[in-house]
XYZ file of C-alpha atoms in Angstrom:
541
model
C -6.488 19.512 25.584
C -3.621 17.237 25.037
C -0.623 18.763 22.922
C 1.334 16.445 20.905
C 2.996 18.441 19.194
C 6.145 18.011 21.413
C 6.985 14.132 21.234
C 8.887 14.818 18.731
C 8.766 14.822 15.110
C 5.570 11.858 14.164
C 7.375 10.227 17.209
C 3.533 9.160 18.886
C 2.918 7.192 15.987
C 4.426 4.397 16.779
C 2.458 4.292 20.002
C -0.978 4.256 18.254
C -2.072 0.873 17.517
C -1.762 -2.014 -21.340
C -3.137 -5.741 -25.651
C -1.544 -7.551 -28.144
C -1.703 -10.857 -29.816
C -1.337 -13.024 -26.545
C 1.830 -15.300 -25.864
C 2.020 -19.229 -25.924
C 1.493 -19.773 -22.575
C 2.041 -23.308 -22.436
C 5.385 -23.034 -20.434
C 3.297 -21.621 -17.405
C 0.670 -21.398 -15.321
C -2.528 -21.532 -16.988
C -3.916 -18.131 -17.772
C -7.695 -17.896 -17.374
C -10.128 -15.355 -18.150
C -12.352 -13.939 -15.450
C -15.203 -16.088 -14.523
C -17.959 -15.290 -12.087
C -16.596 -15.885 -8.399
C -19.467 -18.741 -6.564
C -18.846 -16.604 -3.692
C -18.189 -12.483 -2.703
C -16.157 -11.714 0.095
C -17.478 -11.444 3.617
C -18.716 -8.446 5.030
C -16.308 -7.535 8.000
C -15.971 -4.248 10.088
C -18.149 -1.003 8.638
C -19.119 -3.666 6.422
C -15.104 -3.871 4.773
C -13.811 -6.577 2.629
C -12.677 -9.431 4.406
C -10.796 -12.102 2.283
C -11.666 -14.990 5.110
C -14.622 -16.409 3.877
C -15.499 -18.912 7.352
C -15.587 -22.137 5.272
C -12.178 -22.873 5.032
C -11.214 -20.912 1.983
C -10.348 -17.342 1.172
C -10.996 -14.559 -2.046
C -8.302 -12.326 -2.914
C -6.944 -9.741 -1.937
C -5.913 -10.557 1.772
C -4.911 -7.066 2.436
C -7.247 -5.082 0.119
C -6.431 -1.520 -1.026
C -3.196 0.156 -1.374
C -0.944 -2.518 -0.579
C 2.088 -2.450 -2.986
C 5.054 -4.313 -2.642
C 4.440 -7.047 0.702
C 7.660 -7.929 1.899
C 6.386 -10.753 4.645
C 8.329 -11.841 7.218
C 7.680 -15.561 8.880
C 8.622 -15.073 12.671
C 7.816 -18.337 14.425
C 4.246 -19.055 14.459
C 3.605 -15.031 13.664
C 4.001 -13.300 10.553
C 4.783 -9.966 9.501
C 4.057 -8.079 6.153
C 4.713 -4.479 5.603
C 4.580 -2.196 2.050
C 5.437 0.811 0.191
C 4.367 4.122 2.134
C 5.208 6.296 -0.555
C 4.559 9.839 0.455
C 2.423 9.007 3.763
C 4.070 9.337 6.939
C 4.016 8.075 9.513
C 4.638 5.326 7.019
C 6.262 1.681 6.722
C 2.914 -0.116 8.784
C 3.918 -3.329 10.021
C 0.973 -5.942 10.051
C 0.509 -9.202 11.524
C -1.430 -12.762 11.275
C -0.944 -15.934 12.343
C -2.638 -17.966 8.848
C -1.506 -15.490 6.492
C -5.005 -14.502 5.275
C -6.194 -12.615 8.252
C -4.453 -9.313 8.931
C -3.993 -6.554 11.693
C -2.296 -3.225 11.688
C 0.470 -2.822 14.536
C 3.062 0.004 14.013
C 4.002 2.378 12.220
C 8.066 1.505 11.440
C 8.781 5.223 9.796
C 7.923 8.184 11.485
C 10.777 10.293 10.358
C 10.574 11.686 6.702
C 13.221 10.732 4.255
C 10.812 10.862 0.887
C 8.723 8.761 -0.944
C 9.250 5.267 0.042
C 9.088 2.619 -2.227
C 9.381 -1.377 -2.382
C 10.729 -2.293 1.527
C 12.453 -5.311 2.732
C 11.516 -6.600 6.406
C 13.372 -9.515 7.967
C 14.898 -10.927 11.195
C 18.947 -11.146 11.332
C 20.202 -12.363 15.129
C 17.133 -11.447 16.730
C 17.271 -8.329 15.561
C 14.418 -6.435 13.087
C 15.781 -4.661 10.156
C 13.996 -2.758 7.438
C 15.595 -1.671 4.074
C 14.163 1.235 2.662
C 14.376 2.496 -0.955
C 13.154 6.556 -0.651
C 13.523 9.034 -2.688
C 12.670 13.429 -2.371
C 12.951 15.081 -5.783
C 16.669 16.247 -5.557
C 17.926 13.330 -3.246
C 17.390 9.377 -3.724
C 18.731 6.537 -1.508
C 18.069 3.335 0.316
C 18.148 3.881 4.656
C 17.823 1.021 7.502
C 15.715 1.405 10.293
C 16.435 -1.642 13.301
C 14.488 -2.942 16.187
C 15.002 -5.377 19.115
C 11.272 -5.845 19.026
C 8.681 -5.725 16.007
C 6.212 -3.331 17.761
C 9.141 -0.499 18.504
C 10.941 1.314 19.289
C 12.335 1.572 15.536
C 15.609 3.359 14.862
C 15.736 6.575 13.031
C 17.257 5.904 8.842
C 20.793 5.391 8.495
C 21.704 5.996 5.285
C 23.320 3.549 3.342
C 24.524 6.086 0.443
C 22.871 3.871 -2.584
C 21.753 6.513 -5.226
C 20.967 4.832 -8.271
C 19.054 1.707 -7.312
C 15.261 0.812 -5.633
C 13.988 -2.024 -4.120
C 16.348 -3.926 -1.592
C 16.376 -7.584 -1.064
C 18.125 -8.884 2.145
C 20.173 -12.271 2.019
C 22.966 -14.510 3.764
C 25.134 -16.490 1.522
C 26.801 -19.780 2.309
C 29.628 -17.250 3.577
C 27.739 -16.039 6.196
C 27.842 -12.425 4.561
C 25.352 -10.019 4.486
C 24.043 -8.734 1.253
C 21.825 -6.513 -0.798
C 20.357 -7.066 -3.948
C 19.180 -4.255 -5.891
C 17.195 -3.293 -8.940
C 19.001 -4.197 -12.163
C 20.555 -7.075 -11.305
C 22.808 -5.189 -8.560
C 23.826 -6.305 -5.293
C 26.166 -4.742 -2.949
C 27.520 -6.797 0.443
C 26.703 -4.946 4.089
C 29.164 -5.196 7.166
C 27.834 -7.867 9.523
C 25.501 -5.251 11.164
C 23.575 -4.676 8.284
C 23.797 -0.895 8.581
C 26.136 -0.015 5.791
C 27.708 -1.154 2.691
C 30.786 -2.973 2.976
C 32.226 -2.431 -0.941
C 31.056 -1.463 -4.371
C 27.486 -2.190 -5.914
C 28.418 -4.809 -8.571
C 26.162 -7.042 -11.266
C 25.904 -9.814 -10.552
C 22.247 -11.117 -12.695
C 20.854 -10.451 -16.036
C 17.320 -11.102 -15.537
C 15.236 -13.002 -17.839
C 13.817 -10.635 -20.272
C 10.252 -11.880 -22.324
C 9.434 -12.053 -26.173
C 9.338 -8.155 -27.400
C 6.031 -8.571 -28.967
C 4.410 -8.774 -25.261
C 2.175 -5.741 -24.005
C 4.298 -4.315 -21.202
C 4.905 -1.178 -19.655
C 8.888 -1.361 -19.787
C 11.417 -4.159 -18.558
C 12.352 -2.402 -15.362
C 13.864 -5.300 -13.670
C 13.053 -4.488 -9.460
C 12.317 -5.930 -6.521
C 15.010 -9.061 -5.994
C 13.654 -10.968 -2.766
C 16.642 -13.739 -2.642
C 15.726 -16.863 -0.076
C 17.387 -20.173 0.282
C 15.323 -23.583 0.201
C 17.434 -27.046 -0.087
C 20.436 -26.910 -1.984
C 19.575 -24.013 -4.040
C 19.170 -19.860 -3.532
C 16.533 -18.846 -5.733
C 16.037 -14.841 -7.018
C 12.039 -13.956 -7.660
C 12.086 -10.791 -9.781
C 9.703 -8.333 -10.970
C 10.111 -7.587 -14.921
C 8.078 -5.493 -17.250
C 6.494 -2.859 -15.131
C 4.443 -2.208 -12.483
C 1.632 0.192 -13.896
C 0.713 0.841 -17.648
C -1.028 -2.059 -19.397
C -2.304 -4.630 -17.226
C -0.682 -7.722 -18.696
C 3.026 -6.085 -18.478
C 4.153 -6.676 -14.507
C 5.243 -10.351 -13.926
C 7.261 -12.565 -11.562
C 10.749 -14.505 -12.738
C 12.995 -16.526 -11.205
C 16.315 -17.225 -11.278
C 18.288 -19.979 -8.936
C 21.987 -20.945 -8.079
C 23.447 -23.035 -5.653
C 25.754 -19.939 -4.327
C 24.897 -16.025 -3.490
C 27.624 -15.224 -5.946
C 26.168 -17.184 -8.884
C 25.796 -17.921 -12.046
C 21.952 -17.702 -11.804
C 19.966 -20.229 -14.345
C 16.924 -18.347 -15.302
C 13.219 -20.731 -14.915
C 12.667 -22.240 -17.943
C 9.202 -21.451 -17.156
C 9.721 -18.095 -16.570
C 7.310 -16.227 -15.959
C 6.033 -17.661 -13.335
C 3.126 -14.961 -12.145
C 1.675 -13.237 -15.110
C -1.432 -11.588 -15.822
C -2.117 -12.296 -20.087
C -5.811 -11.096 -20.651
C -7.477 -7.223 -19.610
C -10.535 -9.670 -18.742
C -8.720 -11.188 -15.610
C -9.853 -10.169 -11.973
C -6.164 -8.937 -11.485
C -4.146 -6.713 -13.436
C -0.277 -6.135 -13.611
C 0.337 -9.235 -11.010
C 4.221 -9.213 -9.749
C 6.317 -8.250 -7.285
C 6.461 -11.459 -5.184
C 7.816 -13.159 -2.069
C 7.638 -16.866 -0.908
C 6.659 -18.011 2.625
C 6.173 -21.097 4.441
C 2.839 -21.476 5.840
C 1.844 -22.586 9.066
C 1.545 -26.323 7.955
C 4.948 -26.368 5.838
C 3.367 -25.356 2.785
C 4.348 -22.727 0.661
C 2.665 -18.945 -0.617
C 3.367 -16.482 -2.481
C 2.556 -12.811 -1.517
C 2.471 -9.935 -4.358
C 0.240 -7.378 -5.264
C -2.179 -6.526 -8.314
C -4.882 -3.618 -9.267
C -8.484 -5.029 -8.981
C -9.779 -4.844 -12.551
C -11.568 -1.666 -13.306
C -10.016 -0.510 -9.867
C -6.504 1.110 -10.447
C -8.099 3.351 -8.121
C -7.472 1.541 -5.253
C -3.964 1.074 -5.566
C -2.142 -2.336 -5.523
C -3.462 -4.392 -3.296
C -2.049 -8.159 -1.285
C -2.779 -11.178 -3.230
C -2.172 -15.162 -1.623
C -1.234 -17.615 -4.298
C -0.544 -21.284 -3.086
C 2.675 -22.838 -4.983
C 4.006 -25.702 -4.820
C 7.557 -27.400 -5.688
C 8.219 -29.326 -8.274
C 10.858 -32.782 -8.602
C 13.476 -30.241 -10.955
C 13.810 -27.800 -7.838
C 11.875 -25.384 -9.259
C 8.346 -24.159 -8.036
C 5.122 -23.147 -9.759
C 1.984 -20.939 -8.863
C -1.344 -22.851 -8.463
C -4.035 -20.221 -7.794
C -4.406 -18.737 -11.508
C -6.062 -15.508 -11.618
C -7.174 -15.240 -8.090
C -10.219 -14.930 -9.217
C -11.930 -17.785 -7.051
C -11.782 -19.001 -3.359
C -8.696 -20.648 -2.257
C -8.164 -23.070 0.268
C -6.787 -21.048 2.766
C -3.388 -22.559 4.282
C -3.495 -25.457 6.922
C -3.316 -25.082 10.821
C -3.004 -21.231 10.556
C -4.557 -19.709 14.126
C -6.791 -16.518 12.595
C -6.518 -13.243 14.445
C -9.603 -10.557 14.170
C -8.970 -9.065 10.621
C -8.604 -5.322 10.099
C -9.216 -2.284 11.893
C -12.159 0.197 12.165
C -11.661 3.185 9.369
C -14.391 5.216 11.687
C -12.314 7.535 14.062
C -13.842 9.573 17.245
C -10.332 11.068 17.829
C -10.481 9.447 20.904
C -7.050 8.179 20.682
C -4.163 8.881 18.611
C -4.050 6.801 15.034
C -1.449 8.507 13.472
C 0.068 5.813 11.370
C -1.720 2.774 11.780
C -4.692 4.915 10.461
C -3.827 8.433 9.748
C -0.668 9.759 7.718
C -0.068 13.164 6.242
C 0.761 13.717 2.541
C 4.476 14.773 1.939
C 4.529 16.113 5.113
C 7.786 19.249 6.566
C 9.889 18.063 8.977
C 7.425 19.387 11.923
C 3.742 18.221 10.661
C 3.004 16.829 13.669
C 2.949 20.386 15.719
C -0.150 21.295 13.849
C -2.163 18.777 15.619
C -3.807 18.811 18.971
C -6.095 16.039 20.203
C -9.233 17.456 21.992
C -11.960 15.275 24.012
C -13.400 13.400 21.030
C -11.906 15.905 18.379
C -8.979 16.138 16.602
C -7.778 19.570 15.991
C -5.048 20.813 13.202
C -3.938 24.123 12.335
C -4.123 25.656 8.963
C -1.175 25.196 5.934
C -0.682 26.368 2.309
C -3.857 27.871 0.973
C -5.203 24.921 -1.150
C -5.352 20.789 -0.591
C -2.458 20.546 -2.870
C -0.043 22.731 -0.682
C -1.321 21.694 2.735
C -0.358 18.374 3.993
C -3.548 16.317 3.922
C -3.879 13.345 6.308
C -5.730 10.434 4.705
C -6.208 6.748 5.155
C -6.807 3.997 2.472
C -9.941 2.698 1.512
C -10.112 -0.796 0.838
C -13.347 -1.390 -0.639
C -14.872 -0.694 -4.422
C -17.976 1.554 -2.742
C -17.870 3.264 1.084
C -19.363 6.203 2.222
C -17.107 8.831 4.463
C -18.306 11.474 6.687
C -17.313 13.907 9.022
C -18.127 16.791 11.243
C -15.933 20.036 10.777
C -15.435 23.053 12.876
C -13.401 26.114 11.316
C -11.260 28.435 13.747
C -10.403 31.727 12.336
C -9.774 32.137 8.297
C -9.379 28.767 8.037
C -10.934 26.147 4.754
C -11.447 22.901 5.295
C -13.111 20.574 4.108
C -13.499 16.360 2.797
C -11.586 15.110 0.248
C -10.886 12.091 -2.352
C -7.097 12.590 -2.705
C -4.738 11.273 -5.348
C -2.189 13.005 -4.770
C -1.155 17.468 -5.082
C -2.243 17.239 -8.871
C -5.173 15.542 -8.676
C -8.311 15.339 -6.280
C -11.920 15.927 -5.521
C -14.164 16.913 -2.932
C -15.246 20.079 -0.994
C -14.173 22.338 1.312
C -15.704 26.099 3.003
C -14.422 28.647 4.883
C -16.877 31.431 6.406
C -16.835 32.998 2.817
C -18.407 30.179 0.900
C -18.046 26.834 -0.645
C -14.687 25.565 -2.451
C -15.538 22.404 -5.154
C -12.325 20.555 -5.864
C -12.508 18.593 -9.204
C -9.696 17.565 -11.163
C -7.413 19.180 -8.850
C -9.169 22.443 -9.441
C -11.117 24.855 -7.592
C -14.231 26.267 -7.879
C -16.024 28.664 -5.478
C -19.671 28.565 -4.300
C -22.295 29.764 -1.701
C -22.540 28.834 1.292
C -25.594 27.234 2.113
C -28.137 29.042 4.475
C -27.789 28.719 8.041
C -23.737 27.342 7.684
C -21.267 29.648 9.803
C -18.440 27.885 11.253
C -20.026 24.402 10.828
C -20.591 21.940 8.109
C -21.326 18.132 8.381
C -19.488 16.670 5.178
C -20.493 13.157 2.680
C -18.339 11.822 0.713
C -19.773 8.761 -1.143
C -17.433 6.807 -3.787
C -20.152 4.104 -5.329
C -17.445 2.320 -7.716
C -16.273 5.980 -8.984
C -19.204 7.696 -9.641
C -18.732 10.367 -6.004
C -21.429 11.962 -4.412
C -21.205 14.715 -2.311
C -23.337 15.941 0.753
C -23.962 18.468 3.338
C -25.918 19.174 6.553
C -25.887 20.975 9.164
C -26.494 18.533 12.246
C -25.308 15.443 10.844
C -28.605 13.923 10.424
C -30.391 15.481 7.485
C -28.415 15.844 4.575
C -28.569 17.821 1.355
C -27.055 16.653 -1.947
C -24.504 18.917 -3.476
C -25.255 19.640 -7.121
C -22.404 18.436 -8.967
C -21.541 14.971 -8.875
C -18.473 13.613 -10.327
C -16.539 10.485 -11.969
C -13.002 9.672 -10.697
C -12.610 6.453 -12.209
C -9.228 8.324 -14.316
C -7.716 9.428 -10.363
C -4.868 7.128 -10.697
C -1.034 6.187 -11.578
C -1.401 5.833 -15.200
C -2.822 9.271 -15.392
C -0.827 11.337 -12.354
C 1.685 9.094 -11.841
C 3.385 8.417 -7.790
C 1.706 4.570 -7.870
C -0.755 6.160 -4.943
C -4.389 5.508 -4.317
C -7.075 7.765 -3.985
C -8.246 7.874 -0.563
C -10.610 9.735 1.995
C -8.966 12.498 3.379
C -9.268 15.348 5.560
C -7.543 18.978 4.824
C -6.967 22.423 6.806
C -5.714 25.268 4.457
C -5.361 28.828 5.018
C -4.592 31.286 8.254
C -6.868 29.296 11.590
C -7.926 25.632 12.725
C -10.523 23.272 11.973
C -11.503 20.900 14.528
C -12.448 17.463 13.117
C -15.300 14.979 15.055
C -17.265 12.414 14.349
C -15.674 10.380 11.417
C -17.373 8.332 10.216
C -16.311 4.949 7.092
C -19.157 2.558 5.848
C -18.555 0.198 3.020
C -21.237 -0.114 0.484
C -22.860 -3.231 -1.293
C -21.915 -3.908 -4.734
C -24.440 -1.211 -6.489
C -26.330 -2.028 -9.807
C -23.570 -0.871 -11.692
C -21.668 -3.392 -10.547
């Protein structure tokens, strides 16, 4: 049995791999309802969503499930993308492609805990890798930097950069050669030439383009500033009008000026990204960042719920754009809804990972990361030959530290093969987040239902001691639960449930809800076996 427990704190990580009368939009990109897409996406690993289609083009998302917030970083011929972790640690997982439409997982940037993390910023300064963090725990809220000499690790541990009041950095040189942050609000503050701390006072430098009051939005909430400069001018791509609630209220605005200190002249066209209509294929589209592609053209990255899918969490959208004679530039791909050429001379790498884990080999952060995790999560967890084994915490899944991964796909099926130790529960979840989840659990008592974040004891079935194959299966929200007790027949548990409502707009922390695995209570429960397949669109689809 291999301990981990004393690398240091998550420190192995980073080894393992709402609608209204609608607007004139005439001043934009064409809004378009959703139509049928010709084509579905291909059918990758465990049958996952895969956005490269083989004929040249791609379907949205490029990174599906909970992808908020890309910040992508063009390094050469590679490219790097990374997003908000929120309360999953090891968190801040660095991906990479070479076309921008194929993605792989690499490293986990974050394995210490400093709070929910929010809207990053990833880029290259001197050869050196920086990461700006926005993170927040209930009584304390800043922004950290984390640096690297090389992409894959070793990443620093947060320095703290002491900025309280603001989310959502945005990393930029001026035409002095400063460094500088640009913040939520309209803020910016200037860093020393190191880029590890603030050299003076955060100061206002934009008011951002606000839209007509009559539109459906969530709130202005003016956030995540990505500054870049492209011929004479630096241009500021904003999010405005909130990234949850209705789906036509997030949206992308820019502002440009020929110098970092200003003035900025708002688009004319502003907004640039916007979903107008519930009956689009993506909801609450914003949060963007430009990129040259391989063959000189340009992208932009955001993020958007899948419609009917706030489930799922915001996932990676590709939008071609393209510049116009004025200086501005203007989004091409409407709602996403439909293949897309996919971007010239790219060099694909395999796409994705497997979601199936033998616990041969530590995935802690490229796969795995514990809810809100103490300080010393990692010490409950022991790799054993083909099992992974993880002492007991709290008494329930809301107290307990969870570890979960995302799902990416609209129907999967999860399973798992669970041995208790002591007066342990454990047991197969579909977690939102400590207020709201579903699944079920045992000890050697009986049965624990979670629904609604509630729990509800049962029997256990005949024959059951110490172990209990588990199903999970999520067929586009309506979840199905199973049980056996060799892994090969299976009985159907007798409630079944609906979890379409386990989401932001109802609990709040912008999460997903995702397959996860919990140990609760005084013992151990050894995990084997798991086991992710993807499902074909059912007749409910």
């Amino acid at each position: 049995m291999t301990d981990i427990s004393r690398r240091g704190l998550l420190g192995s990580a980073i080894l393992g791999a709402a609608a209204g009368a609608l607007p004139d939009t005439s001043h934009s990109a064409t809004p378009c309802e959703e139509k049928t897409p010709s084509k579905t996406w291909r059918r990758g690993i465990e049958g996952q969503r895969q956005a490269d289609l083989g004929d040249g083009t791609f379907l949205n998302p490029i990174v599906p499930g909970d992808h908020a917030d890309p910040t992508v970083l063009k390094d050469g011929d590679d490219y790097y993308m990374t997003f908000s972790s929120f309360d999953a640690y090891p968190g801040i997982v660095i991906w990479h492609s070479r076309d921008l439409v194929n993605w792989q997982p690499i490293v986990a940037a974050l394995t210490k805990p400093i709070g929910s993390v929010w809207a990053c910023e990833l880029i290259k300064h001197n050869n050196r890798y920086y990461i700006y963090i926005p993170a927040r725990w209930p009584d304390r809220k800043s922004t950290y930097a984390i640096h690297a000499d090389n992409i894959r690790g070793p990443w620093s541990d947060p320095i703290d950069l002491n900025l309280p009041s603001h989310i959502d950095p945005g990393h930029a040189v001026g035409e002095d050669g400063k460094r500088y942050l640009f913040l939520s609000g309209g803020d910016r503050v200037r860093l020393t030439d190191d880029g590890l701390q603030t050299d003076g006072p955060v100061e206002h430098v934009y008011d951002p383009w606000h839209y007509p009051e009559d539109w459906v939005v969530e709130g202005f909430s003016p956030e995540g500033p990505k500054v870049m400069r492209h011929g004479q001018y630096f241009y500021m791509i904003t999010a405005v009008g909130g990234t949850a609630g209705p789906p036509t209220g997030h949206m992308v605005i820019v502002a440009r000026s020929k110098s970092i200190h200003g003035p900025w002249e708002n688009d004319p066209a502003n907004p640039i990204v916007r979903t107008y209509s519930a009956k689009e294929k993506w909801w609450s589209r914003g949060h963007a960042t430009l990129v040259e592609g391989p063959a000189g053209d340009w992208w932009m990255v955001y993020h958007g719920y899948e419609n009917g899918f706030w489930t799922l969490g915001r996932q990676t959208l590709l939008d071609p754009i393209e510049w116009t004679k004025d200086g501005w530039f203007r989004a091409k791909g409407g709602d996403l809804s439909q293949p897309i050429a996919k971007p010239g001379k790219g060099k694909p790498l395999p796409n994705g990972m497997p979601l199936s884990d033998d616990f041969s080999s530590n995935r802690f952060g490229v796969l795995w990361g514990f809810y809100n995790p103490g300080p010393d999560e990692m010490s409950r967890v022991q790799y054993q030959p083909k099992a992974l084994r993880v002492t007991g915490k709290g008494s329930q899944p809301n107290d307990c530290s969870p570890l979960s991964f995302i799902a990416p796909d609209t129907a999967y099926r999860v399973a798992v093969d669970i041995e208790l130790e002591g007066e342990a529960q454990a047991g197969l979840l579909l977690f939102y987040n400590k207020r709201l989840y579903c699944g079920l659990g045992f000890d050697t008592r009986g049965l624990t239902m979670h629904r609604y974040g509630l729990e509800r004891r049962h029997k256990l079935p005949p024959g059951v001691e110490r172990r209990l194959h588990l199903q999970i299966e999520n067929d586009r929200h309506i979840v199905t639960i199973r049980y056996s007790l060799d892994g090969k027949q299976w009985k159907k548990f007798d409630v079944q449930m609906e979890v379409s409502g386990y989401h932001h707009n109802v609990a709040y922390d912008f999460l997903s809800l995702r397959p996860a695995l919990y140990v609760a209570g005084q013992g151990a429960a050894v995990f084997r076996d798991m086991r992710y397949q993807a499902l074909e669109d059912s007749a409910r689809s």
